[in-house]
Amino acid sequence: MERYLDAGAGSCLFAQLPLARIVESALRHFDGKRYSLGAFSVMPNHVHALVQPLAPLTRSQLVHSWKSYTARELQRTGAIHGQVWQDEGFDR
């Protein structure tokens, strides 16, 4: 599945630089305040991020806030309508 995603299959919303920058900006926004952000990569159809939430925030709450905010912003651009992100995350 990861090779499939990394190959750019499916919807490639973030291949559009202005849309990828919305996600990048959201990832950087609370770095050092709500979490420590390591490396990240906004791929054409998904995002990789190394992040350590700062207490009391959990990883689940953090990812939810990113997804909620970026979905609203992406929909506001008119580039996408309806669901932006899948419900689950992939945590390792």
PDB file of N, CA and C in Angstrom:
ATOM      1  N   MET A   1       0.824  -1.182   0.000  1.00  0.00           N
ATOM      2  CA  MET A   1       0.000   0.000   0.000  1.00  0.00           C
ATOM      3  C   MET A   1       0.874   1.254   0.000  1.00  0.00           C
ATOM      4  N   GLU A   2       1.942   1.268   0.801  1.00  0.00           N
ATOM      5  CA  GLU A   2       2.792   2.458   0.843  1.00  0.00           C
ATOM      6  C   GLU A   2       3.436   2.735  -0.508  1.00  0.00           C
ATOM      7  N   ARG A   3       3.879   1.701  -1.212  1.00  0.00           N
ATOM      8  CA  ARG A   3       4.463   1.912  -2.549  1.00  0.00           C
ATOM      9  C   ARG A   3       3.427   2.503  -3.495  1.00  0.00           C
ATOM     10  N   TYR A   4       2.201   2.036  -3.386  1.00  0.00           N
ATOM     11  CA  TYR A   4       1.103   2.524  -4.207  1.00  0.00           C
ATOM     12  C   TYR A   4       0.892   4.020  -3.949  1.00  0.00           C
ATOM     13  N   LEU A   5       0.821   4.395  -2.676  1.00  0.00           N
ATOM     14  CA  LEU A   5       0.629   5.804  -2.327  1.00  0.00           C
ATOM     15  C   LEU A   5       1.823   6.650  -2.744  1.00  0.00           C
ATOM     16  N   ASP A   6       3.027   6.147  -2.440  1.00  0.00           N
ATOM     17  CA  ASP A   6       4.236   6.915  -2.763  1.00  0.00           C
ATOM     18  C   ASP A   6       4.442   7.074  -4.263  1.00  0.00           C
ATOM     19  N   ALA A   7       3.817   6.197  -5.053  1.00  0.00           N
ATOM     20  CA  ALA A   7       3.916   6.307  -6.512  1.00  0.00           C
ATOM     21  C   ALA A   7       3.002   7.413  -7.049  1.00  0.00           C
ATOM     22  N   GLY A   8       2.159   7.977  -6.168  1.00  0.00           N
ATOM     23  CA  GLY A   8       1.284   9.071  -6.598  1.00  0.00           C
ATOM     24  C   GLY A   8      -0.032   8.595  -7.160  1.00  0.00           C
ATOM     25  N   ALA A   9      -0.478   7.415  -6.754  1.00  0.00           N
ATOM     26  CA  ALA A   9      -1.760   6.890  -7.231  1.00  0.00           C
ATOM     27  C   ALA A   9      -2.904   7.576  -6.485  1.00  0.00           C
ATOM     28  N   GLY A  10      -4.063   7.567  -7.086  1.00  0.00           N
ATOM     29  CA  GLY A  10      -5.236   8.154  -6.452  1.00  0.00           C
ATOM     30  C   GLY A  10      -5.267   9.657  -6.627  1.00  0.00           C
ATOM     31  N   SER A  11      -6.056  10.299  -5.786  1.00  0.00           N
ATOM     32  CA  SER A  11      -6.177  11.753  -5.833  1.00  0.00           C
ATOM     33  C   SER A  11      -4.855  12.384  -5.407  1.00  0.00           C
ATOM     34  N   CYS A  12      -4.319  13.254  -6.215  1.00  0.00           N
ATOM     35  CA  CYS A  12      -3.031  13.902  -5.926  1.00  0.00           C
ATOM     36  C   CYS A  12      -3.229  15.395  -5.699  1.00  0.00           C
ATOM     37  N   LEU A  13      -4.063  15.690  -4.750  1.00  0.00           N
ATOM     38  CA  LEU A  13      -4.422  17.062  -4.408  1.00  0.00           C
ATOM     39  C   LEU A  13      -3.202  17.923  -4.100  1.00  0.00           C
ATOM     40  N   PHE A  14      -2.230  17.329  -3.389  1.00  0.00           N
ATOM     41  CA  PHE A  14      -1.087  18.120  -2.935  1.00  0.00           C
ATOM     42  C   PHE A  14       0.010  18.258  -3.984  1.00  0.00           C
ATOM     43  N   ALA A  15      -0.236  17.775  -5.181  1.00  0.00           N
ATOM     44  CA  ALA A  15       0.674  18.056  -6.288  1.00  0.00           C
ATOM     45  C   ALA A  15       0.540  19.535  -6.683  1.00  0.00           C
ATOM     46  N   GLN A  16      -0.560  20.150  -6.269  1.00  0.00           N
ATOM     47  CA  GLN A  16      -0.772  21.580  -6.498  1.00  0.00           C
ATOM     48  C   GLN A  16      -0.097  22.336  -5.341  1.00  0.00           C
ATOM     49  N   LEU A  17       0.952  23.035  -5.638  1.00  0.00           N
ATOM     50  CA  LEU A  17       1.780  23.677  -4.623  1.00  0.00           C
ATOM     51  C   LEU A  17       0.994  24.550  -3.637  1.00  0.00           C
ATOM     52  N   PRO A  18       0.039  25.372  -4.059  1.00  0.00           N
ATOM     53  CA  PRO A  18      -0.699  26.183  -3.076  1.00  0.00           C
ATOM     54  C   PRO A  18      -1.446  25.323  -2.057  1.00  0.00           C
ATOM     55  N   LEU A  19      -1.927  24.164  -2.482  1.00  0.00           N
ATOM     56  CA  LEU A  19      -2.648  23.283  -1.562  1.00  0.00           C
ATOM     57  C   LEU A  19      -1.678  22.568  -0.633  1.00  0.00           C
ATOM     58  N   ALA A  20      -0.536  22.167  -1.144  1.00  0.00           N
ATOM     59  CA  ALA A  20       0.489  21.540  -0.303  1.00  0.00           C
ATOM     60  C   ALA A  20       0.987  22.532   0.748  1.00  0.00           C
ATOM     61  N   ARG A  21       1.049  23.795   0.391  1.00  0.00           N
ATOM     62  CA  ARG A  21       1.526  24.820   1.342  1.00  0.00           C
ATOM     63  C   ARG A  21       0.542  25.040   2.492  1.00  0.00           C
ATOM     64  N   ILE A  22      -0.742  24.826   2.248  1.00  0.00           N
ATOM     65  CA  ILE A  22      -1.729  24.901   3.329  1.00  0.00           C
ATOM     66  C   ILE A  22      -1.398  23.850   4.385  1.00  0.00           C
ATOM     67  N   VAL A  23      -1.088  22.645   3.936  1.00  0.00           N
ATOM     68  CA  VAL A  23      -0.746  21.558   4.860  1.00  0.00           C
ATOM     69  C   VAL A  23       0.586  21.858   5.546  1.00  0.00           C
ATOM     70  N   GLU A  24       1.567  22.287   4.793  1.00  0.00           N
ATOM     71  CA  GLU A  24       2.873  22.608   5.371  1.00  0.00           C
ATOM     72  C   GLU A  24       2.741  23.683   6.454  1.00  0.00           C
ATOM     73  N   SER A  25       1.990  24.714   6.173  1.00  0.00           N
ATOM     74  CA  SER A  25       1.798  25.801   7.133  1.00  0.00           C
ATOM     75  C   SER A  25       1.129  25.294   8.411  1.00  0.00           C
ATOM     76  N   ALA A  26       0.148  24.424   8.267  1.00  0.00           N
ATOM     77  CA  ALA A  26      -0.541  23.869   9.430  1.00  0.00           C
ATOM     78  C   ALA A  26       0.405  23.014  10.265  1.00  0.00           C
ATOM     79  N   LEU A  27       1.258  22.239   9.613  1.00  0.00           N
ATOM     80  CA  LEU A  27       2.215  21.406  10.342  1.00  0.00           C
ATOM     81  C   LEU A  27       3.202  22.258  11.133  1.00  0.00           C
ATOM     82  N   ARG A  28       3.640  23.351  10.564  1.00  0.00           N
ATOM     83  CA  ARG A  28       4.641  24.203  11.212  1.00  0.00           C
ATOM     84  C   ARG A  28       4.058  25.132  12.289  1.00  0.00           C
ATOM     85  N   HIS A  29       2.759  25.382  12.223  1.00  0.00           N
ATOM     86  CA  HIS A  29       2.143  26.433  13.034  1.00  0.00           C
ATOM     87  C   HIS A  29       2.390  26.304  14.536  1.00  0.00           C
ATOM     88  N   PHE A  30       2.149  25.154  15.132  1.00  0.00           N
ATOM     89  CA  PHE A  30       2.294  24.986  16.578  1.00  0.00           C
ATOM     90  C   PHE A  30       3.545  24.199  16.950  1.00  0.00           C
ATOM     91  N   ASP A  31       4.509  24.112  16.037  1.00  0.00           N
ATOM     92  CA  ASP A  31       5.762  23.429  16.336  1.00  0.00           C
ATOM     93  C   ASP A  31       6.439  24.132  17.513  1.00  0.00           C
ATOM     94  N   GLY A  32       6.803  23.349  18.527  1.00  0.00           N
ATOM     95  CA  GLY A  32       7.436  23.912  19.715  1.00  0.00           C
ATOM     96  C   GLY A  32       6.454  24.376  20.771  1.00  0.00           C
ATOM     97  N   LYS A  33       5.157  24.423  20.418  1.00  0.00           N
ATOM     98  CA  LYS A  33       4.137  24.840  21.388  1.00  0.00           C
ATOM     99  C   LYS A  33       3.246  23.662  21.792  1.00  0.00           C
ATOM    100  N   ARG A  34       2.708  22.955  20.806  1.00  0.00           N
ATOM    101  CA  ARG A  34       1.850  21.795  21.069  1.00  0.00           C
ATOM    102  C   ARG A  34       2.547  20.472  20.760  1.00  0.00           C
ATOM    103  N   TYR A  35       3.639  20.538  20.012  1.00  0.00           N
ATOM    104  CA  TYR A  35       4.366  19.341  19.593  1.00  0.00           C
ATOM    105  C   TYR A  35       5.746  19.740  19.107  1.00  0.00           C
ATOM    106  N   SER A  36       6.601  18.740  19.027  1.00  0.00           N
ATOM    107  CA  SER A  36       7.920  18.928  18.407  1.00  0.00           C
ATOM    108  C   SER A  36       7.857  18.261  17.048  1.00  0.00           C
ATOM    109  N   LEU A  37       8.014  19.046  16.019  1.00  0.00           N
ATOM    110  CA  LEU A  37       7.938  18.544  14.651  1.00  0.00           C
ATOM    111  C   LEU A  37       9.338  18.218  14.158  1.00  0.00           C
ATOM    112  N   GLY A  38       9.522  16.976  13.751  1.00  0.00           N
ATOM    113  CA  GLY A  38      10.780  16.573  13.144  1.00  0.00           C
ATOM    114  C   GLY A  38      10.663  16.789  11.644  1.00  0.00           C
ATOM    115  N   ALA A  39      11.059  15.814  10.894  1.00  0.00           N
ATOM    116  CA  ALA A  39      10.950  15.894   9.434  1.00  0.00           C
ATOM    117  C   ALA A  39       9.506  15.644   9.006  1.00  0.00           C
ATOM    118  N   PHE A  40       9.154  16.213   7.859  1.00  0.00           N
ATOM    119  CA  PHE A  40       7.851  15.908   7.270  1.00  0.00           C
ATOM    120  C   PHE A  40       7.967  16.032   5.756  1.00  0.00           C
ATOM    121  N   SER A  41       7.029  15.393   5.086  1.00  0.00           N
ATOM    122  CA  SER A  41       6.980  15.459   3.635  1.00  0.00           C
ATOM    123  C   SER A  41       5.523  15.454   3.197  1.00  0.00           C
ATOM    124  N   VAL A  42       5.144  16.471   2.451  1.00  0.00           N
ATOM    125  CA  VAL A  42       3.803  16.526   1.877  1.00  0.00           C
ATOM    126  C   VAL A  42       3.912  15.889   0.502  1.00  0.00           C
ATOM    127  N   MET A  43       3.407  14.672   0.397  1.00  0.00           N
ATOM    128  CA  MET A  43       3.432  13.911  -0.847  1.00  0.00           C
ATOM    129  C   MET A  43       2.234  14.345  -1.695  1.00  0.00           C
ATOM    130  N   PRO A  44       2.187  13.957  -2.967  1.00  0.00           N
ATOM    131  CA  PRO A  44       1.048  14.367  -3.799  1.00  0.00           C
ATOM    132  C   PRO A  44      -0.317  13.916  -3.262  1.00  0.00           C
ATOM    133  N   ASN A  45      -0.344  12.784  -2.528  1.00  0.00           N
ATOM    134  CA  ASN A  45      -1.629  12.245  -2.092  1.00  0.00           C
ATOM    135  C   ASN A  45      -1.686  11.865  -0.618  1.00  0.00           C
ATOM    136  N   HIS A  46      -0.680  12.219   0.159  1.00  0.00           N
ATOM    137  CA  HIS A  46      -0.678  11.962   1.594  1.00  0.00           C
ATOM    138  C   HIS A  46       0.469  12.729   2.240  1.00  0.00           C
ATOM    139  N   VAL A  47       0.580  12.599   3.562  1.00  0.00           N
ATOM    140  CA  VAL A  47       1.597  13.335   4.314  1.00  0.00           C
ATOM    141  C   VAL A  47       2.338  12.379   5.239  1.00  0.00           C
ATOM    142  N   HIS A  48       3.653  12.569   5.332  1.00  0.00           N
ATOM    143  CA  HIS A  48       4.479  11.880   6.323  1.00  0.00           C
ATOM    144  C   HIS A  48       4.947  12.938   7.309  1.00  0.00           C
ATOM    145  N   ALA A  49       4.878  12.633   8.609  1.00  0.00           N
ATOM    146  CA  ALA A  49       5.382  13.582   9.610  1.00  0.00           C
ATOM    147  C   ALA A  49       5.929  12.825  10.804  1.00  0.00           C
ATOM    148  N   LEU A  50       7.100  13.231  11.255  1.00  0.00           N
ATOM    149  CA  LEU A  50       7.671  12.743  12.499  1.00  0.00           C
ATOM    150  C   LEU A  50       7.386  13.805  13.544  1.00  0.00           C
ATOM    151  N   VAL A  51       6.579  13.442  14.518  1.00  0.00           N
ATOM    152  CA  VAL A  51       6.118  14.439  15.474  1.00  0.00           C
ATOM    153  C   VAL A  51       6.018  13.820  16.866  1.00  0.00           C
ATOM    154  N   GLN A  52       6.339  14.622  17.874  1.00  0.00           N
ATOM    155  CA  GLN A  52       6.186  14.210  19.268  1.00  0.00           C
ATOM    156  C   GLN A  52       5.233  15.191  19.932  1.00  0.00           C
ATOM    157  N   PRO A  53       3.989  14.751  20.214  1.00  0.00           N
ATOM    158  CA  PRO A  53       3.052  15.644  20.893  1.00  0.00           C
ATOM    159  C   PRO A  53       3.580  16.027  22.277  1.00  0.00           C
ATOM    160  N   LEU A  54       3.303  17.240  22.697  1.00  0.00           N
ATOM    161  CA  LEU A  54       3.660  17.695  24.037  1.00  0.00           C
ATOM    162  C   LEU A  54       2.429  17.559  24.928  1.00  0.00           C
ATOM    163  N   ALA A  55       2.626  17.053  26.141  1.00  0.00           N
ATOM    164  CA  ALA A  55       1.513  16.825  27.068  1.00  0.00           C
ATOM    165  C   ALA A  55       0.750  18.131  27.275  1.00  0.00           C
ATOM    166  N   PRO A  56      -0.524  18.083  27.405  1.00  0.00           N
ATOM    167  CA  PRO A  56      -1.384  16.913  27.519  1.00  0.00           C
ATOM    168  C   PRO A  56      -1.937  16.421  26.181  1.00  0.00           C
ATOM    169  N   LEU A  57      -1.514  16.983  25.070  1.00  0.00           N
ATOM    170  CA  LEU A  57      -2.020  16.627  23.748  1.00  0.00           C
ATOM    171  C   LEU A  57      -1.577  15.216  23.365  1.00  0.00           C
ATOM    172  N   THR A  58      -2.495  14.438  22.805  1.00  0.00           N
ATOM    173  CA  THR A  58      -2.160  13.096  22.312  1.00  0.00           C
ATOM    174  C   THR A  58      -1.953  13.138  20.808  1.00  0.00           C
ATOM    175  N   ARG A  59      -1.325  12.103  20.267  1.00  0.00           N
ATOM    176  CA  ARG A  59      -1.130  12.023  18.820  1.00  0.00           C
ATOM    177  C   ARG A  59      -2.461  12.065  18.105  1.00  0.00           C
ATOM    178  N   SER A  60      -3.432  11.353  18.614  1.00  0.00           N
ATOM    179  CA  SER A  60      -4.750  11.314  17.993  1.00  0.00           C
ATOM    180  C   SER A  60      -5.388  12.706  17.944  1.00  0.00           C
ATOM    181  N   GLN A  61      -5.306  13.455  19.039  1.00  0.00           N
ATOM    182  CA  GLN A  61      -5.859  14.811  19.071  1.00  0.00           C
ATOM    183  C   GLN A  61      -5.116  15.727  18.108  1.00  0.00           C
ATOM    184  N   LEU A  62      -3.824  15.567  18.054  1.00  0.00           N
ATOM    185  CA  LEU A  62      -3.001  16.380  17.166  1.00  0.00           C
ATOM    186  C   LEU A  62      -3.353  16.145  15.707  1.00  0.00           C
ATOM    187  N   VAL A  63      -3.402  14.885  15.310  1.00  0.00           N
ATOM    188  CA  VAL A  63      -3.730  14.554  13.915  1.00  0.00           C
ATOM    189  C   VAL A  63      -5.139  15.027  13.582  1.00  0.00           C
ATOM    190  N   HIS A  64      -6.065  14.864  14.517  1.00  0.00           N
ATOM    191  CA  HIS A  64      -7.431  15.335  14.288  1.00  0.00           C
ATOM    192  C   HIS A  64      -7.455  16.847  14.041  1.00  0.00           C
ATOM    193  N   SER A  65      -6.689  17.594  14.844  1.00  0.00           N
ATOM    194  CA  SER A  65      -6.692  19.050  14.654  1.00  0.00           C
ATOM    195  C   SER A  65      -6.097  19.435  13.306  1.00  0.00           C
ATOM    196  N   TRP A  66      -5.020  18.776  12.890  1.00  0.00           N
ATOM    197  CA  TRP A  66      -4.445  19.046  11.563  1.00  0.00           C
ATOM    198  C   TRP A  66      -5.448  18.751  10.460  1.00  0.00           C
ATOM    199  N   LYS A  67      -6.060  17.578  10.553  1.00  0.00           N
ATOM    200  CA  LYS A  67      -7.003  17.175   9.502  1.00  0.00           C
ATOM    201  C   LYS A  67      -8.204  18.105   9.442  1.00  0.00           C
ATOM    202  N   SER A  68      -8.745  18.472  10.601  1.00  0.00           N
ATOM    203  CA  SER A  68      -9.913  19.366  10.625  1.00  0.00           C
ATOM    204  C   SER A  68      -9.584  20.726  10.027  1.00  0.00           C
ATOM    205  N   TYR A  69      -8.497  21.322  10.486  1.00  0.00           N
ATOM    206  CA  TYR A  69      -8.125  22.645  10.002  1.00  0.00           C
ATOM    207  C   TYR A  69      -7.817  22.628   8.509  1.00  0.00           C
ATOM    208  N   THR A  70      -6.966  21.693   8.079  1.00  0.00           N
ATOM    209  CA  THR A  70      -6.573  21.682   6.671  1.00  0.00           C
ATOM    210  C   THR A  70      -7.743  21.333   5.762  1.00  0.00           C
ATOM    211  N   ALA A  71      -8.641  20.463   6.215  1.00  0.00           N
ATOM    212  CA  ALA A  71      -9.817  20.136   5.397  1.00  0.00           C
ATOM    213  C   ALA A  71     -10.661  21.387   5.160  1.00  0.00           C
ATOM    214  N   ARG A  72     -10.893  22.158   6.222  1.00  0.00           N
ATOM    215  CA  ARG A  72     -11.677  23.405   6.066  1.00  0.00           C
ATOM    216  C   ARG A  72     -10.983  24.378   5.123  1.00  0.00           C
ATOM    217  N   GLU A  73      -9.668  24.533   5.287  1.00  0.00           N
ATOM    218  CA  GLU A  73      -8.931  25.463   4.437  1.00  0.00           C
ATOM    219  C   GLU A  73      -8.902  25.003   2.983  1.00  0.00           C
ATOM    220  N   LEU A  74      -8.712  23.715   2.763  1.00  0.00           N
ATOM    221  CA  LEU A  74      -8.682  23.176   1.395  1.00  0.00           C
ATOM    222  C   LEU A  74     -10.052  23.310   0.740  1.00  0.00           C
ATOM    223  N   GLN A  75     -11.106  23.064   1.504  1.00  0.00           N
ATOM    224  CA  GLN A  75     -12.460  23.216   0.957  1.00  0.00           C
ATOM    225  C   GLN A  75     -12.759  24.680   0.667  1.00  0.00           C
ATOM    226  N   ARG A  76     -12.244  25.562   1.494  1.00  0.00           N
ATOM    227  CA  ARG A  76     -12.453  27.006   1.299  1.00  0.00           C
ATOM    228  C   ARG A  76     -11.864  27.487  -0.027  1.00  0.00           C
ATOM    229  N   THR A  77     -10.784  26.842  -0.482  1.00  0.00           N
ATOM    230  CA  THR A  77     -10.177  27.237  -1.757  1.00  0.00           C
ATOM    231  C   THR A  77     -11.059  26.856  -2.938  1.00  0.00           C
ATOM    232  N   GLY A  78     -11.991  25.924  -2.714  1.00  0.00           N
ATOM    233  CA  GLY A  78     -12.834  25.435  -3.800  1.00  0.00           C
ATOM    234  C   GLY A  78     -12.178  24.322  -4.599  1.00  0.00           C
ATOM    235  N   ALA A  79     -10.974  23.927  -4.210  1.00  0.00           N
ATOM    236  CA  ALA A  79     -10.253  22.878  -4.938  1.00  0.00           C
ATOM    237  C   ALA A  79     -10.815  21.493  -4.662  1.00  0.00           C
ATOM    238  N   ILE A  80     -11.494  21.357  -3.543  1.00  0.00           N
ATOM    239  CA  ILE A  80     -12.052  20.054  -3.175  1.00  0.00           C
ATOM    240  C   ILE A  80     -13.344  20.269  -2.413  1.00  0.00           C
ATOM    241  N   HIS A  81     -14.254  19.332  -2.571  1.00  0.00           N
ATOM    242  CA  HIS A  81     -15.528  19.349  -1.860  1.00  0.00           C
ATOM    243  C   HIS A  81     -15.681  18.000  -1.176  1.00  0.00           C
ATOM    244  N   GLY A  82     -16.255  18.004   0.009  1.00  0.00           N
ATOM    245  CA  GLY A  82     -16.456  16.754   0.729  1.00  0.00           C
ATOM    246  C   GLY A  82     -15.218  16.344   1.509  1.00  0.00           C
ATOM    247  N   GLN A  83     -15.121  15.053   1.761  1.00  0.00           N
ATOM    248  CA  GLN A  83     -14.058  14.518   2.610  1.00  0.00           C
ATOM    249  C   GLN A  83     -12.684  14.694   1.978  1.00  0.00           C
ATOM    250  N   VAL A  84     -11.733  15.154   2.773  1.00  0.00           N
ATOM    251  CA  VAL A  84     -10.361  15.355   2.322  1.00  0.00           C
ATOM    252  C   VAL A  84      -9.482  14.204   2.784  1.00  0.00           C
ATOM    253  N   TRP A  85      -9.567  13.869   4.074  1.00  0.00           N
ATOM    254  CA  TRP A  85      -8.674  12.891   4.685  1.00  0.00           C
ATOM    255  C   TRP A  85      -9.406  11.589   4.997  1.00  0.00           C
ATOM    256  N   GLN A  86      -8.662  10.502   5.024  1.00  0.00           N
ATOM    257  CA  GLN A  86      -9.209   9.245   5.521  1.00  0.00           C
ATOM    258  C   GLN A  86      -9.329   9.347   7.030  1.00  0.00           C
ATOM    259  N   ASP A  87     -10.233   8.555   7.606  1.00  0.00           N
ATOM    260  CA  ASP A  87     -10.477   8.616   9.044  1.00  0.00           C
ATOM    261  C   ASP A  87      -9.284   8.147   9.855  1.00  0.00           C
ATOM    262  N   GLU A  88      -8.592   7.151   9.386  1.00  0.00           N
ATOM    263  CA  GLU A  88      -7.486   6.591  10.173  1.00  0.00           C
ATOM    264  C   GLU A  88      -6.179   7.263   9.854  1.00  0.00           C
ATOM    265  N   GLY A  89      -5.240   7.091  10.753  1.00  0.00           N
ATOM    266  CA  GLY A  89      -3.864   7.498  10.509  1.00  0.00           C
ATOM    267  C   GLY A  89      -3.019   6.242  10.497  1.00  0.00           C
ATOM    268  N   PHE A  90      -1.798   6.374  10.136  1.00  0.00           N
ATOM    269  CA  PHE A  90      -0.893   5.228  10.114  1.00  0.00           C
ATOM    270  C   PHE A  90       0.294   5.572  10.999  1.00  0.00           C
ATOM    271  N   ASP A  91       0.287   4.997  12.198  1.00  0.00           N
ATOM    272  CA  ASP A  91       1.263   5.355  13.206  1.00  0.00           C
ATOM    273  C   ASP A  91       2.273   4.227  13.375  1.00  0.00           C
ATOM    274  N   ARG A  92       3.546   4.584  13.364  1.00  0.00           N
ATOM    275  CA  ARG A  92       4.598   3.610  13.638  1.00  0.00           C
ATOM    276  C   ARG A  92       5.534   4.188  14.657  1.00  0.00           C
TER     277      ARG A  92
END
